[in-house]
Short mmCIF file of N, CA and C in Angstrom, two decimals:
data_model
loop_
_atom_site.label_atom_id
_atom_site.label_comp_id
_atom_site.label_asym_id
_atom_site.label_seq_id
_atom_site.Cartn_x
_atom_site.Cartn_y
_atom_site.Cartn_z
N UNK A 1 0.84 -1.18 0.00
CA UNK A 1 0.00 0.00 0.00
C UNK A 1 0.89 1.24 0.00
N UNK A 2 0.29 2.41 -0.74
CA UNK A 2 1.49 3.75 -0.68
C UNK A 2 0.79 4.42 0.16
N UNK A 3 1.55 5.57 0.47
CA UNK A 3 1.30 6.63 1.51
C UNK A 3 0.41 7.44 0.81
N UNK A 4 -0.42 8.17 1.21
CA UNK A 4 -1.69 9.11 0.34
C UNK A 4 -0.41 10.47 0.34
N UNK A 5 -0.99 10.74 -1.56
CA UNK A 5 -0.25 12.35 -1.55
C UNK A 5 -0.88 13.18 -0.92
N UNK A 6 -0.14 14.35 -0.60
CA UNK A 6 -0.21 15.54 -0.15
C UNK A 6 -1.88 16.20 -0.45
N UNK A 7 -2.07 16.05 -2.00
CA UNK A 7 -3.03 16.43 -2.76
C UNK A 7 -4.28 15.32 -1.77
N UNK A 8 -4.40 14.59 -1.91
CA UNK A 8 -5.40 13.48 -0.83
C UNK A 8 -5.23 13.42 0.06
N UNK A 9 -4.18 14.08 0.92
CA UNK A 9 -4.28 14.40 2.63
C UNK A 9 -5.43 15.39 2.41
N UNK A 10 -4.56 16.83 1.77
CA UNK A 10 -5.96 17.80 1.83
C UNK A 10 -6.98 17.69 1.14
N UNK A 11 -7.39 17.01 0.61
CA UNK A 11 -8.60 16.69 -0.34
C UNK A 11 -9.81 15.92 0.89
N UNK A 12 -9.01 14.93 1.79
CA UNK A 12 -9.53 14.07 2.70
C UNK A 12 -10.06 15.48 4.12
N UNK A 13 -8.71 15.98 4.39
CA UNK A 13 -8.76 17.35 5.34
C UNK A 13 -10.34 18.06 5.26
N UNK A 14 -10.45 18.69 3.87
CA UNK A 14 -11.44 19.18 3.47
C UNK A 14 -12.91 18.75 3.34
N UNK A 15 -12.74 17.47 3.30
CA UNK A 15 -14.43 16.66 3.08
C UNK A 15 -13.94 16.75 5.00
N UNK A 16 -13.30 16.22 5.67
CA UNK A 16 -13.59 16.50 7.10
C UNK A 16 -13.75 17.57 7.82
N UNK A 17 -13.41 18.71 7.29
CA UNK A 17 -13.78 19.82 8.15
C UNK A 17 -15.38 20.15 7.05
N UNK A 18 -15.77 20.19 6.16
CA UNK A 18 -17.18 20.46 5.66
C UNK A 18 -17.82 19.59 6.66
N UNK A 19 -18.06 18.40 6.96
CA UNK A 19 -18.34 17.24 7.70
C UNK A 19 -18.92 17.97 8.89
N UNK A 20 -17.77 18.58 9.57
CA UNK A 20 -17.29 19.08 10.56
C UNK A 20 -18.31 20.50 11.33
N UNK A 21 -18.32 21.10 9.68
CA UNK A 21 -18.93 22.41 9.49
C UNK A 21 -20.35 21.87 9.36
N UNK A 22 -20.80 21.57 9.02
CA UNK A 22 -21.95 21.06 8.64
C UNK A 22 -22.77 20.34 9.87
N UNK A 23 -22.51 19.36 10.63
CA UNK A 23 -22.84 19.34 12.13
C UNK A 23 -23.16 20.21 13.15
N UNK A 24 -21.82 20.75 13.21
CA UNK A 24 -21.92 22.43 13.84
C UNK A 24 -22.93 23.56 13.27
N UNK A 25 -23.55 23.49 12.38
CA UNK A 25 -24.68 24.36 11.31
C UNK A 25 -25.60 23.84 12.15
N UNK A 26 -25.61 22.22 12.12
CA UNK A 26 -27.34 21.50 12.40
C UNK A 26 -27.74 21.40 13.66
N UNK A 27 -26.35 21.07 14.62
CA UNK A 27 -26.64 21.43 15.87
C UNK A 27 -27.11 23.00 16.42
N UNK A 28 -26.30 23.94 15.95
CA UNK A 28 -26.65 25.25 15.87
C UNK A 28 -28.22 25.38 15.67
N UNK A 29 -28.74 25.17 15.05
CA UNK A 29 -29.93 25.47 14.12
C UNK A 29 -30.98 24.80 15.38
N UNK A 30 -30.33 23.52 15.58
CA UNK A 30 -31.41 22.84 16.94
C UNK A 30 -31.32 23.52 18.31
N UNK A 31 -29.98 24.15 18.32
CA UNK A 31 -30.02 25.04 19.24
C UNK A 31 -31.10 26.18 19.59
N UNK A 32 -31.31 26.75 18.79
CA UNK A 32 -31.30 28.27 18.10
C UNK A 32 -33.23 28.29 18.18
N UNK A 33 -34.00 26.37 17.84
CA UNK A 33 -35.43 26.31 17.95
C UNK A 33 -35.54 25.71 19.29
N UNK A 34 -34.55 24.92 20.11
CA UNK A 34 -34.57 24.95 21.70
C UNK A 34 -35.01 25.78 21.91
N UNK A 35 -34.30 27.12 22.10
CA UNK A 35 -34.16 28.16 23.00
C UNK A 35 -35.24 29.16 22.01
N UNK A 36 -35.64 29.15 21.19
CA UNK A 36 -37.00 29.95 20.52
C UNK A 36 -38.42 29.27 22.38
N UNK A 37 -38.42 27.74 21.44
CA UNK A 37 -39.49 27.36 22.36
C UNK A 37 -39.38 27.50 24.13
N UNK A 38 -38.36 27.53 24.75
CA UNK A 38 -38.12 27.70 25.85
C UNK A 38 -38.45 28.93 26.44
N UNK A 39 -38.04 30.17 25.62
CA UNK A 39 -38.18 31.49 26.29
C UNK A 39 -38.77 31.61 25.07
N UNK A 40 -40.09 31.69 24.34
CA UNK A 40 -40.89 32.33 23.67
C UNK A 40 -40.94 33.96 23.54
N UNK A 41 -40.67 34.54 24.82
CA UNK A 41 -40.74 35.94 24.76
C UNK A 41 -39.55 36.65 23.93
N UNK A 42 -38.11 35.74 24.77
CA UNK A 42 -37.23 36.72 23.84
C UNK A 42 -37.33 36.49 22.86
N UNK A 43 -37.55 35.25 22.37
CA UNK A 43 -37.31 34.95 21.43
C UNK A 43 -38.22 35.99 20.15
N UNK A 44 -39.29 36.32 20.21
CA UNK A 44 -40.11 37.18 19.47
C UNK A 44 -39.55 38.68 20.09
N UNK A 45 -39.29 39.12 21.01
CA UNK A 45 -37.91 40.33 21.19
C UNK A 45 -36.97 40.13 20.11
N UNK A 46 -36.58 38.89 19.85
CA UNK A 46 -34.84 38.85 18.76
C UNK A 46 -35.90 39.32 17.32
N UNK A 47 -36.83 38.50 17.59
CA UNK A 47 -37.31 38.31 15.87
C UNK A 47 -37.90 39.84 15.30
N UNK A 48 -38.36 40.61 16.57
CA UNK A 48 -38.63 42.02 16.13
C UNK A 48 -37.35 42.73 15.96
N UNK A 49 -36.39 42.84 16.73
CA UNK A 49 -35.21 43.52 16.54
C UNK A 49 -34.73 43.27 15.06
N UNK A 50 -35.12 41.95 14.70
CA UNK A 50 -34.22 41.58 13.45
C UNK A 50 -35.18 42.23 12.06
N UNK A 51 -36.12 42.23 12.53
CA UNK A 51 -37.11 42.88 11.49
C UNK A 51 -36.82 44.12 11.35
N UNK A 52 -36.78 44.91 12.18
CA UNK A 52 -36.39 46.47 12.36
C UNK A 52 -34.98 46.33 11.82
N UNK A 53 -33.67 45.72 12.06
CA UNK A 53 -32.68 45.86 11.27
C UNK A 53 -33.08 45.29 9.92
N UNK A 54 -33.74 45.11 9.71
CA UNK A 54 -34.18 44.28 8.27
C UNK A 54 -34.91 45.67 7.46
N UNK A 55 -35.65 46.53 8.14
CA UNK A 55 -36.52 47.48 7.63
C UNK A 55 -35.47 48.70 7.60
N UNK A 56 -34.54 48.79 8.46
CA UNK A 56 -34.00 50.02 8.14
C UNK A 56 -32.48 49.67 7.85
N UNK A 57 -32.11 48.72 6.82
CA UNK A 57 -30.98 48.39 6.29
C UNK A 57 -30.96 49.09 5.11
N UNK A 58 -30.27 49.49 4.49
CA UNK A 58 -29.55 50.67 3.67
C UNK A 58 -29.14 49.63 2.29
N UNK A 59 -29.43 49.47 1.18
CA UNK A 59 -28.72 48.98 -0.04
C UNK A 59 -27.47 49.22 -0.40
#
């Protein structure tokens, strides 16, 4: 068996950190509807704030 080139270390590197990234997104995301349903209030506090930066964002 040969040693993997350089080019297929980072080729391998890269599908593992997307992998990597991509978990961290989905956990995030389950995070993010936890804590919506838990504190309902702020959570519609964040979602107005974000609307108002949404309404008075500049092109």
């Amino acid at each position: 068996m040969r040693e993997p080139g350089p080019e297929e270390q980072e080729i391998a590197a890269d599908a593992e950190r997307r992998r990597r990234r991509a978990q961290f997104l989905r956990e995030l995301g389950e995070a993010k509807a936890l804590r919506d349903r838990v504190q309902p209030r702020r959570a519609r506090a964040a979602r107005m704030r974000q609307q108002m930066r949404m309404r008075t964002f500049r092109w």
